[in-house]
mmCIF file of C-alpha atoms and ligand atoms in Angstrom:
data_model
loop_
_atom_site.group_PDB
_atom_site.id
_atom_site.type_symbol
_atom_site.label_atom_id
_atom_site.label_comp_id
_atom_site.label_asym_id
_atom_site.label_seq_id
_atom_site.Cartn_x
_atom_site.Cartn_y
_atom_site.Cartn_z
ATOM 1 C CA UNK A 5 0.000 0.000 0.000
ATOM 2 C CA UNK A 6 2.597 2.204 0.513
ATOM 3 C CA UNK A 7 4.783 1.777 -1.904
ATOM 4 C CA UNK A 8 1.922 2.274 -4.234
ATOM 5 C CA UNK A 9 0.649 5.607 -2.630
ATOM 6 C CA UNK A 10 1.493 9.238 -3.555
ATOM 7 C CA UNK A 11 1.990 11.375 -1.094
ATOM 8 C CA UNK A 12 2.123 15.357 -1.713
ATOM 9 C CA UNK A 13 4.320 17.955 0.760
ATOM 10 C CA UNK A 14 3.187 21.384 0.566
ATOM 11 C CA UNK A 15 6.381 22.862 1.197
ATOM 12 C CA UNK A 16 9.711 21.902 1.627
ATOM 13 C CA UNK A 17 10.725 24.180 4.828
ATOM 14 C CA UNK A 18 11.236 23.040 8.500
ATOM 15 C CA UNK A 19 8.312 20.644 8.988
ATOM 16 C CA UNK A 20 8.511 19.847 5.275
ATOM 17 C CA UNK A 21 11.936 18.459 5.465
ATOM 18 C CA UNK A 22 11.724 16.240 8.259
ATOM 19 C CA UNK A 23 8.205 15.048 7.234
ATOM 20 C CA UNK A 24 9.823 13.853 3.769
ATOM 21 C CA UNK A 25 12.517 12.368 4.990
ATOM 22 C CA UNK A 26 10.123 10.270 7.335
ATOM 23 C CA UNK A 27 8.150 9.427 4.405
ATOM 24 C CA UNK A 28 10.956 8.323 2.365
ATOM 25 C CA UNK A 29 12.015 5.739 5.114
ATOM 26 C CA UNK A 30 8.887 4.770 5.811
ATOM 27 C CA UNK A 31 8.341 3.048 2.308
ATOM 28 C CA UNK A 32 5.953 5.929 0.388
ATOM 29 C CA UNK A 33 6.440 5.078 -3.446
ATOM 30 C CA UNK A 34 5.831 8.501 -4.840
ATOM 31 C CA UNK A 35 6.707 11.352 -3.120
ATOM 32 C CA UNK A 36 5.087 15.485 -4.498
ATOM 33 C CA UNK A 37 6.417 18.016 -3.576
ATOM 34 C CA UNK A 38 5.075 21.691 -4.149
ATOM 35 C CA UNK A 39 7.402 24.882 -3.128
ATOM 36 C CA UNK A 40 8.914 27.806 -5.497
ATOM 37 C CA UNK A 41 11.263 28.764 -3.076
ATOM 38 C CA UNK A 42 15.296 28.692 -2.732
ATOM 39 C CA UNK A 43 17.210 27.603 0.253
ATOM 40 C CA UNK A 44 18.490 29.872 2.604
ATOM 41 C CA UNK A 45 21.595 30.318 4.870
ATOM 42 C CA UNK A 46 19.331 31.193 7.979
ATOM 43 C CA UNK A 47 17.037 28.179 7.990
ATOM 44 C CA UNK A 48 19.376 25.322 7.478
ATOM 45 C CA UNK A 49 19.502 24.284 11.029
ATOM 46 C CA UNK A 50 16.221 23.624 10.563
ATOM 47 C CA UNK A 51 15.588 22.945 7.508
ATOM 48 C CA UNK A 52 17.402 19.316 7.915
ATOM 49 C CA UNK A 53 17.586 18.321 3.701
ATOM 50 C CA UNK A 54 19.730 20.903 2.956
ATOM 51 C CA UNK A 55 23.557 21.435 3.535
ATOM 52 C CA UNK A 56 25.303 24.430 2.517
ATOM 53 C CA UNK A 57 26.090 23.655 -0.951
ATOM 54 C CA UNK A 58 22.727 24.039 -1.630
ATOM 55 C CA UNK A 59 22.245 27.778 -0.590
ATOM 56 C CA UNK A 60 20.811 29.702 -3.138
ATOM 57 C CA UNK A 61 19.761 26.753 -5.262
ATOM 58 C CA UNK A 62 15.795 25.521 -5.604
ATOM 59 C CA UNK A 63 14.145 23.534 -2.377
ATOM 60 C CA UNK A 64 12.697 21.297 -4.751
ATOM 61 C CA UNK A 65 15.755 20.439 -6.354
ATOM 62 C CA UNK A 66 18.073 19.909 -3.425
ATOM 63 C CA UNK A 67 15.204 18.190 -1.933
ATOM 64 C CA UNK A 68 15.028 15.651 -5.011
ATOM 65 C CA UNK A 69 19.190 14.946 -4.899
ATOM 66 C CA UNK A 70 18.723 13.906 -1.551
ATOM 67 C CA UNK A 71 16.095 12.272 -1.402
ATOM 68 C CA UNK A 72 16.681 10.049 -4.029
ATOM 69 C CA UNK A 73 20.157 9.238 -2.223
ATOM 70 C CA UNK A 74 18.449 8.088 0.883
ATOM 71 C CA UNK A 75 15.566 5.926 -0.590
ATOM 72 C CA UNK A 76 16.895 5.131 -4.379
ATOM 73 C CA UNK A 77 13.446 3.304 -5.482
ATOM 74 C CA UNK A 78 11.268 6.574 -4.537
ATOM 75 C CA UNK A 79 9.937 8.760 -7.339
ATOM 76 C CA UNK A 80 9.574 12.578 -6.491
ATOM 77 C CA UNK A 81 7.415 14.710 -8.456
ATOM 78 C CA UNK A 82 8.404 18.296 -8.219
ATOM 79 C CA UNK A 83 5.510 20.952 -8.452
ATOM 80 C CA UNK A 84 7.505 24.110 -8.946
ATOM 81 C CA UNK A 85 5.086 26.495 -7.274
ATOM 82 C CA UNK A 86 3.633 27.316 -3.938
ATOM 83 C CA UNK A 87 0.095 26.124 -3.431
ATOM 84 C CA UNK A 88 -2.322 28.780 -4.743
ATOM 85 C CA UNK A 89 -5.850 29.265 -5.497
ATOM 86 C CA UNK A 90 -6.001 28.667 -8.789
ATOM 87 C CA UNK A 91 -3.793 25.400 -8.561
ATOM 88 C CA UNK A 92 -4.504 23.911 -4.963
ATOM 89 C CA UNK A 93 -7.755 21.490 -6.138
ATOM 90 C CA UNK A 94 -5.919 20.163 -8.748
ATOM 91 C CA UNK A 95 -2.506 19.881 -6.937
ATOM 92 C CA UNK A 96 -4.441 17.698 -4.229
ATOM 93 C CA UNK A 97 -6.546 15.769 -6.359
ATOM 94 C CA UNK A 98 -3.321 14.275 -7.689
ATOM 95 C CA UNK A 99 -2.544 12.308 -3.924
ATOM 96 C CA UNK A 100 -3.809 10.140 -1.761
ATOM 97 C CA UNK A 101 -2.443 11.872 1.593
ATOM 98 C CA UNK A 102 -1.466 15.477 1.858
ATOM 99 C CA UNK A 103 0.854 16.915 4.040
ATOM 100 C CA UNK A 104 0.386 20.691 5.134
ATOM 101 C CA UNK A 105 3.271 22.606 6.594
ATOM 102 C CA UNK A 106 3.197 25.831 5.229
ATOM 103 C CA UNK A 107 4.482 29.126 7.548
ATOM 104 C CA UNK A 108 1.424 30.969 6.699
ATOM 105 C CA UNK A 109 -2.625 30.774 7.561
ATOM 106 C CA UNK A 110 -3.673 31.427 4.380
ATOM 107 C CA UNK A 111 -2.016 28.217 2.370
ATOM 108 C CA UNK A 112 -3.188 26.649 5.645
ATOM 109 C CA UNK A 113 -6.811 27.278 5.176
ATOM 110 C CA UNK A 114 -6.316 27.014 1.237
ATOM 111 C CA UNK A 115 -4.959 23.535 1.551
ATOM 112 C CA UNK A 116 -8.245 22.682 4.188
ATOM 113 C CA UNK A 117 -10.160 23.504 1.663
ATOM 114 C CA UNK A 118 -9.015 22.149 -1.598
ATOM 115 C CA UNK A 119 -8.539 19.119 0.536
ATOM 116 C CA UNK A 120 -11.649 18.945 1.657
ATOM 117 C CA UNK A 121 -13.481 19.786 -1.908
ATOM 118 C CA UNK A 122 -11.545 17.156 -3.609
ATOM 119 C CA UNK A 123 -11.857 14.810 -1.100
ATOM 120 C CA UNK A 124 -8.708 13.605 0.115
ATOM 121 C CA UNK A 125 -7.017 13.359 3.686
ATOM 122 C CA UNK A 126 -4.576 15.852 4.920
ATOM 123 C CA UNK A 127 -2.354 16.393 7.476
ATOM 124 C CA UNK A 128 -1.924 19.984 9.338
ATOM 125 C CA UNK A 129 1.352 21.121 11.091
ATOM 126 C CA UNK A 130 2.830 23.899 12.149
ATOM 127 C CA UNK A 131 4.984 25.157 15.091
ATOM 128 C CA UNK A 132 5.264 28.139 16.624
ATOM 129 C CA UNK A 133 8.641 29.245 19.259
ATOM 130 C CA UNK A 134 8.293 25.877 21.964
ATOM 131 C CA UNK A 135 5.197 24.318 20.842
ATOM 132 C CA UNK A 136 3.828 22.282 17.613
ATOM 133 C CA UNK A 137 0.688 20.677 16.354
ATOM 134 C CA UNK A 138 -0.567 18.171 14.047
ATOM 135 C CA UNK A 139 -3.943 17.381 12.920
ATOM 136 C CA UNK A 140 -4.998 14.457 10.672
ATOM 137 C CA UNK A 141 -8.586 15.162 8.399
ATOM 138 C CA UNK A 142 -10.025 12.118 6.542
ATOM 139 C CA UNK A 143 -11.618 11.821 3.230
ATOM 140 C CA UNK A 144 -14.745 12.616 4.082
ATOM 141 C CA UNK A 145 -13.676 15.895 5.599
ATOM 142 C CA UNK A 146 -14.444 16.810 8.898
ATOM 143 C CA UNK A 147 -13.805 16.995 12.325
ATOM 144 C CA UNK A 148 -11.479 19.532 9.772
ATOM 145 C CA UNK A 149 -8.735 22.706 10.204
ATOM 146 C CA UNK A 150 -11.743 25.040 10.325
ATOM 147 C CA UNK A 151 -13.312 23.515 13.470
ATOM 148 C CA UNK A 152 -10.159 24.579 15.125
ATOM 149 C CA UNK A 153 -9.706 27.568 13.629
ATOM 150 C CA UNK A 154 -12.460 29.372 11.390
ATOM 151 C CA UNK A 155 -10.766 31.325 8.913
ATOM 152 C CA UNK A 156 -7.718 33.292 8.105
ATOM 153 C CA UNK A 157 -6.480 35.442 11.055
ATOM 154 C CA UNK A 158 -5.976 39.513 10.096
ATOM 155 C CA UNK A 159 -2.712 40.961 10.124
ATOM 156 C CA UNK A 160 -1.616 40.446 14.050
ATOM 157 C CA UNK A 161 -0.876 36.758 14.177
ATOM 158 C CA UNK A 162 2.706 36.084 15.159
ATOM 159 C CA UNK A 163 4.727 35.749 11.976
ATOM 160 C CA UNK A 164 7.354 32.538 11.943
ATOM 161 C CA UNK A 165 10.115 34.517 11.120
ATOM 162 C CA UNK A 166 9.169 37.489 13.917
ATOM 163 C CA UNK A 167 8.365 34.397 16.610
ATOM 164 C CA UNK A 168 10.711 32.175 15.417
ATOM 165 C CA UNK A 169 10.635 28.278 15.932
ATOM 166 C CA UNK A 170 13.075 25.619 17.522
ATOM 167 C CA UNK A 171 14.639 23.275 15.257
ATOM 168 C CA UNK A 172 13.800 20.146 17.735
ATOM 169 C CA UNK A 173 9.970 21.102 18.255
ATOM 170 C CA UNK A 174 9.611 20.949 14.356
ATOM 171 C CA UNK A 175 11.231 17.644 13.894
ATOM 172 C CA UNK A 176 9.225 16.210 16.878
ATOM 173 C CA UNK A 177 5.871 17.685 15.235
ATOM 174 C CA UNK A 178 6.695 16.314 11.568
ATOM 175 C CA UNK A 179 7.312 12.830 13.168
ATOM 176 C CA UNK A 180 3.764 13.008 14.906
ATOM 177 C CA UNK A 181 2.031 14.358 11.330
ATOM 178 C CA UNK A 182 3.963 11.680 8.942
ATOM 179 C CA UNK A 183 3.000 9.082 12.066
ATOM 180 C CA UNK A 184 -0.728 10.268 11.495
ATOM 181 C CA UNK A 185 -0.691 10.529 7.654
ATOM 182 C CA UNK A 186 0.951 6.814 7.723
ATOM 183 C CA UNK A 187 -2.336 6.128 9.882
ATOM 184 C CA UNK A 188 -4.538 7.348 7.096
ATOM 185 C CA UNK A 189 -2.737 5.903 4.771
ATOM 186 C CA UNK A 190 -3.201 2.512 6.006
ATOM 187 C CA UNK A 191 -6.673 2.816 7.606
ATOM 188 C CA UNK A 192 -5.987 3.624 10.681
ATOM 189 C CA UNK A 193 -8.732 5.303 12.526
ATOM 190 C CA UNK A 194 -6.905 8.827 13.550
ATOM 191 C CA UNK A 195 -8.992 10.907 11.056
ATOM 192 C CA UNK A 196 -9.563 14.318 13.747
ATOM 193 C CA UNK A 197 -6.518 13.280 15.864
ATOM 194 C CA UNK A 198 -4.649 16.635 17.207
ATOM 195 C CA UNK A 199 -1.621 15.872 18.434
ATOM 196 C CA UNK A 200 0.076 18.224 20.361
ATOM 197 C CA UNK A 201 3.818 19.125 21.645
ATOM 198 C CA UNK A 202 5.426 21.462 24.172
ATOM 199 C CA UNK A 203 8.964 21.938 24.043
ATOM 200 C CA UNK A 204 9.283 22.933 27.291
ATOM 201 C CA UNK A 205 7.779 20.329 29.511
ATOM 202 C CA UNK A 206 8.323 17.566 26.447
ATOM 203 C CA UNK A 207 4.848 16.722 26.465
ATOM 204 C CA UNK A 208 3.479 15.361 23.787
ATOM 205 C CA UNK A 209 -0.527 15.099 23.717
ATOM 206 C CA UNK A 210 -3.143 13.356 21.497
ATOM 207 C CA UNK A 211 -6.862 13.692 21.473
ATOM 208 C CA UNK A 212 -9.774 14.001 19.131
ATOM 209 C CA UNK A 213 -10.844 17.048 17.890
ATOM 210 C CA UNK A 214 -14.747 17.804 18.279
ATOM 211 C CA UNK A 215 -16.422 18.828 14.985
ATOM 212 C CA UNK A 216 -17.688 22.367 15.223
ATOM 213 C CA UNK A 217 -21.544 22.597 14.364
ATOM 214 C CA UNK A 218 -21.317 25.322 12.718
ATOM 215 C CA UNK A 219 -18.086 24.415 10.272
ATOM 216 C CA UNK A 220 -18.042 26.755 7.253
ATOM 217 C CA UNK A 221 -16.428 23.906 5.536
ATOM 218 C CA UNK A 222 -17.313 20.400 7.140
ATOM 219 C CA UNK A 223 -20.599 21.620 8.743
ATOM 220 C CA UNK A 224 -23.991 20.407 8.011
ATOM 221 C CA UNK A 225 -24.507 23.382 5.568
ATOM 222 C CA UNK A 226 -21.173 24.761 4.495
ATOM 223 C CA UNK A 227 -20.294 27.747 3.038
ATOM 224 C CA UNK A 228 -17.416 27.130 1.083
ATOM 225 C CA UNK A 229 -17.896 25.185 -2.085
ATOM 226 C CA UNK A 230 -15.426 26.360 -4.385
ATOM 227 C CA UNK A 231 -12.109 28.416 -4.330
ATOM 228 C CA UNK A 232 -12.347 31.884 -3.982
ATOM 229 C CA UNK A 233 -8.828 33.467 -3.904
ATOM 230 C CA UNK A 234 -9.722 36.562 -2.000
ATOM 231 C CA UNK A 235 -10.344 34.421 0.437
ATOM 232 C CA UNK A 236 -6.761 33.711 0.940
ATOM 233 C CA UNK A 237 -5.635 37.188 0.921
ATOM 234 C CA UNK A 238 -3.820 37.709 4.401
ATOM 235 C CA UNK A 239 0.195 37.568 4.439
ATOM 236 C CA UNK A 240 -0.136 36.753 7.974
ATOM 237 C CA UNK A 241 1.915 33.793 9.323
ATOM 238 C CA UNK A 242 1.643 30.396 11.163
ATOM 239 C CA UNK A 243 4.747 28.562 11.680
HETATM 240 ZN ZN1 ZN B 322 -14.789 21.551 10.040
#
């Protein structure tokens, strides 16, 4: 099963890394990758793919050369662009699992959606100074990212860069989200599993996620059925 399954990463950055290195152990055939960015001097010590010879070049393609070194019989797709609105459905639609760790609330609520409109299970992460989360959706959609949070925060919300992020607690929280897409992957029953992880005390929690009534996506009568990229508008930033 899994070396027949296709697994897509939206972005290659600190919980991307980890999470496809995981992945590529762990037996996934196919491995997707979407991210139009280049790697950077600042974020290697977190960004655990990379080495320095690689500053300045592509993600995607430093990604590729090593992951093809670890796990030789893997095939990695490379989707040179960042998940947008006008690409996200069918970006998704192309995997059976997708993996969410983008450093900003709007590709996190875009990837909810399209996710949820096409149908297929994703995994949310993100991480934020001392303390991470993951949260696995199934195929049918809900308990879902908008229970937990219902839509895009304004301008305010602590920016990765601004809050920063420790390179262990991202490592730690891409182990729990490729553990739970694994899980989905192989019928597990974790679909709205949060998993949870403080830095500072080292605890690491897991519990269901309660499906909120009124979901604008996985609700009984939700209001988003289609992509509409001014809904995606704010620049401000998750982890
Ligand atoms: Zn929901």
């Amino acid at each position: 099963m899994r070396r027949d399954a296709r697994v897509l990463v939206v972005g290659a950055g600190g919980l991307g890394c980890p999470a496809l290195m995981a992945l590529a152990h762990a037996g996934v055939g196919t491995l997707a990758i979407c991210d139009d960015d280049e790697v950077d001097v600042t974020n290697l010590h977190r960004q655990i793919l990379f080495g320095e010879a690689d500053v300045g070049t592509p993600k995607l393609d430093a990604a590729a050369r090593a992951l093809r070194a670890m796990a030789p019989g893997i095939e990695v797709v490379l989707h040179r662009t960042r998940l947008l609105p006008d690409n996200a459905v069918e970006l998704v639609r192309t995997a059976d699992v997708v993996l969410e760790g983008a450093d900003n609330f709007a590709t996190k609520f875009l990837a909810a959606d399209a996710c949820a409109l096409a149908g297929v299970p994703v995994v949310h992460a993100s991480a934020v100074r001392w303390v991470g989360t993951a949260l696995a959706v199934g195929a049918s959609g809900g308990p879902c990212y908008r229970c937990l949070f219902e839509d895009v925060p304004g301008e305010d919300a602590p920016n990765c860069a601004e809050a920063g992020v420790m390179g262990p607690v991202v490592g730690v929280v891409a182990a729990a989200q490729v553990d739970l897409a694994l899980g989905l992957l192989d019928g597990a029953d974790v679909a709205g599993t949060l998993v949870t992880f403080d830095g500072r005390t080292g605890e690491l929690r897991r519990r269901p996620v309660p499906r909120r009534a009124d979901c604008p996506l996985c609700g009984p009568a939700p209001r988003i059925r289609l992509i509409d990229a001014a809904s995606y508008a704010s620049p401000a930033c998750a982890g």
